[in-house]
Tab-separated table of C-alpha atoms in Angstrom:
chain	number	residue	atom	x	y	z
I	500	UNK	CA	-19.574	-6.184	4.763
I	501	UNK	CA	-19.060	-3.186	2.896
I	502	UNK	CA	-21.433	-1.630	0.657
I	503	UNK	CA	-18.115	-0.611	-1.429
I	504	UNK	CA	-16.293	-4.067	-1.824
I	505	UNK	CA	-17.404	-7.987	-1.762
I	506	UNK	CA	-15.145	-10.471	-1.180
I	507	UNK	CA	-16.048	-14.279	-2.378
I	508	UNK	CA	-15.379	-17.377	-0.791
I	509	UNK	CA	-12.938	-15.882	1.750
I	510	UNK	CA	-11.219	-19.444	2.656
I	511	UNK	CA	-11.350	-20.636	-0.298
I	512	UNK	CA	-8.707	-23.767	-0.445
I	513	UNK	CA	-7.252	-22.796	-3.769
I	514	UNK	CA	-4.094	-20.734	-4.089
I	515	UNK	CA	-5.127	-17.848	-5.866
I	516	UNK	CA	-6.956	-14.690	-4.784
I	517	UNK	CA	-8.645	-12.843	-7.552
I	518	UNK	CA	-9.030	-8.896	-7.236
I	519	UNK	CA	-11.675	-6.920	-9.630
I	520	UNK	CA	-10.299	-3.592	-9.156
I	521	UNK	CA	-13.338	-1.778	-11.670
I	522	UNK	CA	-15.740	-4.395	-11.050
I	523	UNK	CA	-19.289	-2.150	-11.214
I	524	UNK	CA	-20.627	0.982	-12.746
I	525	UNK	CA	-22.613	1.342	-9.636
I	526	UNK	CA	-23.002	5.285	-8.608
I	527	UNK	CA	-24.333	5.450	-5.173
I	528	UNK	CA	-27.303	8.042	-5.718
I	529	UNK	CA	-25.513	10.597	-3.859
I	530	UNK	CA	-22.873	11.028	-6.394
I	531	UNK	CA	-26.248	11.396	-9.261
I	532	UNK	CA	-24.395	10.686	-12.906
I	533	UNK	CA	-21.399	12.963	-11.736
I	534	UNK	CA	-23.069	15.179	-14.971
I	535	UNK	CA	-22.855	12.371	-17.441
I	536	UNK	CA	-25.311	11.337	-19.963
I	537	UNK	CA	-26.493	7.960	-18.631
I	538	UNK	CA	-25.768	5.912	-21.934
I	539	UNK	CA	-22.059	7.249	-21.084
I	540	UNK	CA	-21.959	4.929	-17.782
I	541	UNK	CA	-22.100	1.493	-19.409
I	542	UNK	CA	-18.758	2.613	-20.972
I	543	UNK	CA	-15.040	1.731	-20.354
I	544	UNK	CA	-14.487	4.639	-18.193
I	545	UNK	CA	-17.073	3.860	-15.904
I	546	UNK	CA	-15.851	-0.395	-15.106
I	547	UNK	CA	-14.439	-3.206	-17.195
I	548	UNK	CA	-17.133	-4.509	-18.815
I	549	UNK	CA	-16.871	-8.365	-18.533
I	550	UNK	CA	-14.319	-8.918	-16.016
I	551	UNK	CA	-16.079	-9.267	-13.596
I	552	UNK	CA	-17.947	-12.775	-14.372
I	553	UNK	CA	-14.828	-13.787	-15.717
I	554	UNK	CA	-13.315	-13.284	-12.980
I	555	UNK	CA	-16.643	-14.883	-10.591
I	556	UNK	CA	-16.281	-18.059	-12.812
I	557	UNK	CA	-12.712	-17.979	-12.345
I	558	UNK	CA	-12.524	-17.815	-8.475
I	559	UNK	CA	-15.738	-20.639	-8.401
I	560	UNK	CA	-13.231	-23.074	-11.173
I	561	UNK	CA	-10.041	-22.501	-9.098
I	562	UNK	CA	-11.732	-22.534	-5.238
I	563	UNK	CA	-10.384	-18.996	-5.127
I	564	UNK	CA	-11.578	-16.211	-3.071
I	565	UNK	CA	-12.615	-13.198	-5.205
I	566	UNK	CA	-11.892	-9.310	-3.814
I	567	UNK	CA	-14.474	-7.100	-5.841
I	568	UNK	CA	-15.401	-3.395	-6.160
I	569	UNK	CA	-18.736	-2.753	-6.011
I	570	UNK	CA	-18.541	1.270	-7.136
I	571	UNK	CA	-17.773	2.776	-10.647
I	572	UNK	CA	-14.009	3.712	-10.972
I	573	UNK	CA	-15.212	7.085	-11.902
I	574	UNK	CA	-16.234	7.693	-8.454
I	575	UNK	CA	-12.416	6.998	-7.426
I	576	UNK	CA	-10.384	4.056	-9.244
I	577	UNK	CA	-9.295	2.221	-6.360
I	578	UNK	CA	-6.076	0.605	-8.621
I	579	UNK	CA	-4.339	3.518	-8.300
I	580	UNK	CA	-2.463	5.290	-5.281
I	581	UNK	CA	-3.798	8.093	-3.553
I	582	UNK	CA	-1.432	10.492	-4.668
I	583	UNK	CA	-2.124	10.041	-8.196
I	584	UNK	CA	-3.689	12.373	-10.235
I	585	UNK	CA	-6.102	9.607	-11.944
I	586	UNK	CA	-7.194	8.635	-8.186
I	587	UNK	CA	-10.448	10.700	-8.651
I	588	UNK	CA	-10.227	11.737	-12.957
I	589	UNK	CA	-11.500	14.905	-13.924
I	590	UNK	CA	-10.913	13.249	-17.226
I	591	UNK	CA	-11.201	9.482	-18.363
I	592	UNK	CA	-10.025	9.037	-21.739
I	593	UNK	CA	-11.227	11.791	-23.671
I	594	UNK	CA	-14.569	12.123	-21.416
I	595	UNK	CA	-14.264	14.934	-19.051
I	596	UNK	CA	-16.243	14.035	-15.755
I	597	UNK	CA	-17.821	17.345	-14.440
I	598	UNK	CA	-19.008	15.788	-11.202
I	599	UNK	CA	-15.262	15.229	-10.415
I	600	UNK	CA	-14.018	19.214	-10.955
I	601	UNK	CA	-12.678	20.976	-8.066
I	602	UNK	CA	-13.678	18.689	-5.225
I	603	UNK	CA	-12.729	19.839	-2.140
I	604	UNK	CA	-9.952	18.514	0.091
I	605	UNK	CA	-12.760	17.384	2.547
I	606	UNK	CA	-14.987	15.564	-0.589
I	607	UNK	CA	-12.041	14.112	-2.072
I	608	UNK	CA	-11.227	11.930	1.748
I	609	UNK	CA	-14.669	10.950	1.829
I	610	UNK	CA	-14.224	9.252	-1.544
I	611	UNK	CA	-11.516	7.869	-0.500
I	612	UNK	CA	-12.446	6.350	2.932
I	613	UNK	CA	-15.988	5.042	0.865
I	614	UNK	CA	-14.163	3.500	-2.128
I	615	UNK	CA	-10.614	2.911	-1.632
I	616	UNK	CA	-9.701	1.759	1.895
I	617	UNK	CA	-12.820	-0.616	2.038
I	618	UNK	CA	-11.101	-2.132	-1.193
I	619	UNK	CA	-7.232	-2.541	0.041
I	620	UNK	CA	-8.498	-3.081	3.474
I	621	UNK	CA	-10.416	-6.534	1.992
I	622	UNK	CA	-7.520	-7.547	0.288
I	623	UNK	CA	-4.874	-7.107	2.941
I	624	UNK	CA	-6.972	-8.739	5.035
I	625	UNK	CA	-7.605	-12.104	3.140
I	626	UNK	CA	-4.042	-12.383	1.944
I	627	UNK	CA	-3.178	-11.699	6.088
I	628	UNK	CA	-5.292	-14.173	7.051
I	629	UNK	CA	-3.915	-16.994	4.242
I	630	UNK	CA	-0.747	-16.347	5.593
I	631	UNK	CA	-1.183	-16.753	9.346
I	632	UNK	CA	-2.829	-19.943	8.786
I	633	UNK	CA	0.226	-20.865	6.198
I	634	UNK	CA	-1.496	-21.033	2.814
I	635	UNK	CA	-0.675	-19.538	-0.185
I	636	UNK	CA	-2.030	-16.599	-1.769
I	637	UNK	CA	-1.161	-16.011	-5.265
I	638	UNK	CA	-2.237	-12.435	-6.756
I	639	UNK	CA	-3.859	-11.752	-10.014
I	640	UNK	CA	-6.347	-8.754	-10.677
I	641	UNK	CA	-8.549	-9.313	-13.180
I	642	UNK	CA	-9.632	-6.544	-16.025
I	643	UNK	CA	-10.620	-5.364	-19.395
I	644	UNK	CA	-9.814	-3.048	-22.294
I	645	UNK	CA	-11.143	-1.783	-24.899
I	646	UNK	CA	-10.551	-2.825	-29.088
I	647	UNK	CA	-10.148	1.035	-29.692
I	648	UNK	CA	-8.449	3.287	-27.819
I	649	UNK	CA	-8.238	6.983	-28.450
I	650	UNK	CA	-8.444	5.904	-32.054
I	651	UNK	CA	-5.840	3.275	-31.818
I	652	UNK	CA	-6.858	-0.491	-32.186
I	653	UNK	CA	-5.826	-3.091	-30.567
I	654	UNK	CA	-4.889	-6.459	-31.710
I	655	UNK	CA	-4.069	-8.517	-28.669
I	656	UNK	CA	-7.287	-10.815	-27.584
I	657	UNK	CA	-5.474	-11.125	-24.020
I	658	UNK	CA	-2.544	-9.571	-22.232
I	659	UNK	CA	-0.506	-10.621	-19.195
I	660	UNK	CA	0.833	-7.757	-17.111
I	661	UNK	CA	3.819	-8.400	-14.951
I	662	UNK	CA	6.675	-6.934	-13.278
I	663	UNK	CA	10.145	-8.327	-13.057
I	664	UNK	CA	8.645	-11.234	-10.846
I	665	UNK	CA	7.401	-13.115	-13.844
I	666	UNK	CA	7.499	-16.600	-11.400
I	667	UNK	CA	3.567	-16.469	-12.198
I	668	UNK	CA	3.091	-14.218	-15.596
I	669	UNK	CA	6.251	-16.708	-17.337
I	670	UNK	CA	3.875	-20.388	-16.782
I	671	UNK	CA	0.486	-18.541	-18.074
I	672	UNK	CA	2.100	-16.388	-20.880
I	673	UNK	CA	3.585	-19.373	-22.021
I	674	UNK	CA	0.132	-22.091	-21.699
I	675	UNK	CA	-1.879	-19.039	-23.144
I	676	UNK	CA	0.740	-18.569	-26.250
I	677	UNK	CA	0.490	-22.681	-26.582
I	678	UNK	CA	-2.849	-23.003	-26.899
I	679	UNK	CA	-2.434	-21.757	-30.618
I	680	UNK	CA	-4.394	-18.942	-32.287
I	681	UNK	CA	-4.628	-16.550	-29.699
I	682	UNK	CA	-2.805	-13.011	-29.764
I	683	UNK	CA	-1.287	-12.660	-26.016
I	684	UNK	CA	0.193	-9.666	-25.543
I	685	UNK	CA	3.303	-9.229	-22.998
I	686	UNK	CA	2.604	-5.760	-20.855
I	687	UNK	CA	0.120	-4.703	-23.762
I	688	UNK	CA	-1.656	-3.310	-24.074
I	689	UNK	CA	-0.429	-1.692	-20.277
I	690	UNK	CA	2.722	-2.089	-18.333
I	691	UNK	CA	3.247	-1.576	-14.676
I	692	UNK	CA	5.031	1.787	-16.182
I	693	UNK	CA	1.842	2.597	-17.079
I	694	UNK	CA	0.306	3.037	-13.330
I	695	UNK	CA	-1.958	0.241	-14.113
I	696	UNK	CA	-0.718	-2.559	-11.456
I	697	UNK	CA	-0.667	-0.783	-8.171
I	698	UNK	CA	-3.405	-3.505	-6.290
I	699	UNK	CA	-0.664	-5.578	-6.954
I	700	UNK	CA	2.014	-3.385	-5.899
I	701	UNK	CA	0.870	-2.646	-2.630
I	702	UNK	CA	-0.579	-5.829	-1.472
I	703	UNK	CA	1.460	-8.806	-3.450
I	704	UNK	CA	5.375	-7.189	-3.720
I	705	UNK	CA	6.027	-5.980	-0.208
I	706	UNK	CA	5.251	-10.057	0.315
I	707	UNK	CA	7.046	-11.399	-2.703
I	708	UNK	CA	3.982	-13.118	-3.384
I	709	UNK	CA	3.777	-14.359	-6.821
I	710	UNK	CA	1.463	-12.065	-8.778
I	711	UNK	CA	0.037	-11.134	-12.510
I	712	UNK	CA	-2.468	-8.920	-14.665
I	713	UNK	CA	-4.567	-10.136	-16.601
I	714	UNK	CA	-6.477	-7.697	-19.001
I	715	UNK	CA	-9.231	-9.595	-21.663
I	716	UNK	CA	-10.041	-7.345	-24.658
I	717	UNK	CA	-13.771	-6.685	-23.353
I	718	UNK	CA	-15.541	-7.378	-27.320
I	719	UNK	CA	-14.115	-10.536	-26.190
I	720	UNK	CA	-16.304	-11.287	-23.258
I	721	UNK	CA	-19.230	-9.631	-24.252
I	722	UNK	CA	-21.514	-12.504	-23.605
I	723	UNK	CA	-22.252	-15.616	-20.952
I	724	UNK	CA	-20.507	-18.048	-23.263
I	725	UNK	CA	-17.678	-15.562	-24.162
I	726	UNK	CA	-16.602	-14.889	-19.847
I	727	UNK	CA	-17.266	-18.888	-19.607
I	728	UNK	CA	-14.806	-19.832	-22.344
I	729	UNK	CA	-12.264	-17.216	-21.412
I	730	UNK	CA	-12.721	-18.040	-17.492
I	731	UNK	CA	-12.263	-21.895	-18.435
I	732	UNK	CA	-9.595	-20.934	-20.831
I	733	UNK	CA	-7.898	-19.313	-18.051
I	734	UNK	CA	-8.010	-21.952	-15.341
I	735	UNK	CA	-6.757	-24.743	-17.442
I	736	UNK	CA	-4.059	-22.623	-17.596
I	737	UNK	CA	-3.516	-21.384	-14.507
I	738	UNK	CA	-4.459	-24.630	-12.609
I	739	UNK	CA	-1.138	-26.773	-13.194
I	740	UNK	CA	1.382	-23.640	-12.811
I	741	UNK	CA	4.281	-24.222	-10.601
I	742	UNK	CA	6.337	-21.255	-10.642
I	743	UNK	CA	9.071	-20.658	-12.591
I	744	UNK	CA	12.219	-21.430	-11.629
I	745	UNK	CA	11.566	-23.668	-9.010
I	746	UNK	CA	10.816	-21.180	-6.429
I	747	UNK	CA	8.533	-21.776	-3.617
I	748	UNK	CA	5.603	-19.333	-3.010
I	749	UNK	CA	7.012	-17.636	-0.032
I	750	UNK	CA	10.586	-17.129	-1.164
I	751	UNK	CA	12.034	-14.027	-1.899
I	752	UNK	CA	12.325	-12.164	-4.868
I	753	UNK	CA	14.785	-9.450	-5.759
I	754	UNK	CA	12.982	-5.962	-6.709
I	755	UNK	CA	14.462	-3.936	-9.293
């Protein structure tokens, strides 16, 4: 296994497969505190604090196998493609990241074959290996964000990302909204415009699998009991879904 990516319960006999694309804040020691203060690495721009045990509890409630990263995004954020200019940020937020200034062609490929292709290589090869053996593999990448950002606040305890395939994001959106009391937001507070859902791009569209972000306001899940309500929150809901519209799992979707 990779010292970059985990993956949990590989065979797993539910339908879902979880992805953590910023599980950790891990820096491998060659990469020292790429010249940040250390109290600056148990920020948002370094992982998504919470998601990951949310997601853990998740994958254990649902029999789901679980595709983590195991290396801060600010090394390279693996849920982006490799041609974007966020792949490796000389900037996250409003934190510039001087270990990540004028990296050579040479340094930035050996990010990229330590971080990114470990990642995407896991995940293509559970959802391959699903399908061969003709079970389902339903895509949702797990994340947080956080209450403030760049001095805007953010109301929504929860938002569902989705694309025009809403066959999965339709069924939770709507058992999320009825559960009364909570503020779901629809592609807030990100939208695939955004950049944000490329894991699912790349590994769940060219399949028309059925696929869906989910993005937990992180003063949410700050605590055990906080990821175990959310994560048991979140497979009562997902649990019963049968997508929308009657479609079967491995039928074909238009793309916009």
């Amino acid at each position: 296994m990779s010292q970059s990516v985990r993956v949990t319960n590989p065979h797993g006999a539910g339908r879902f497969v979880f992805t953590c694309d910023h599980a950790s804040n891990f820096l491998p020691p060659e990469f020292g505190t790429l010249g940040l203060a250390e109290a600056e690495l148990s920020r948002h721009i370094a992982w998504d604090p919470g998601a990951l045990p949310v997601a853990r509890l998740l994958a254990e409630a649902l029999d789901a196998t679980l595709v983590e990263t195991c290396i801060s995004r600010l090394v390279l954020d693996c849920n982006r493609p490799l041609d974007a200019p966020d792949l490796i940020p000389p900037v996250s937020e409003t934190t510039a990241i001087p270990g990540n200034a004028k990296l050579s062609e040479a340094e930035r490929e050996a990010r990229v074959a330590r971080c990114w292709r470990p990642f995407h290589d896991a995940v293509e090869a559970v959802v391959e290996d699903r399908l061969a053996r003709g079970r389902e593999a339903w895509l949702i990448s797990v994340h947080s964000f956080t209450p403030i950002y760049k001095g805007v606040q953010r109301p929504w305890q929860i938002g569902i990302i989705h694309d025009d395939d809403t066959r999965l994001a339709a069924p939770l959106i709507a058992a999320l909204q009825g559960q009364g009391g909570l503020t779901v937001g629809v592609n807030q507070p990100y939208s695939p415009a955004d950049r944000v859902y490329f894991t699912l791009e790349a590994h769940a569209r060219p399949r028309a699998l059925p696929c869906a972000m989910i993005e937990i306001r992180n003063d949410e899940i700050a605590t055990g009991a906080e990821q175990a309500k959310w994560a048991g929150l979140l497979a009562q809901a997902l649990a019963p879904i049968r997508l929308a519209g009657g479609q079967a799992a491995n039928e074909t979707v238009s793309h916009r």
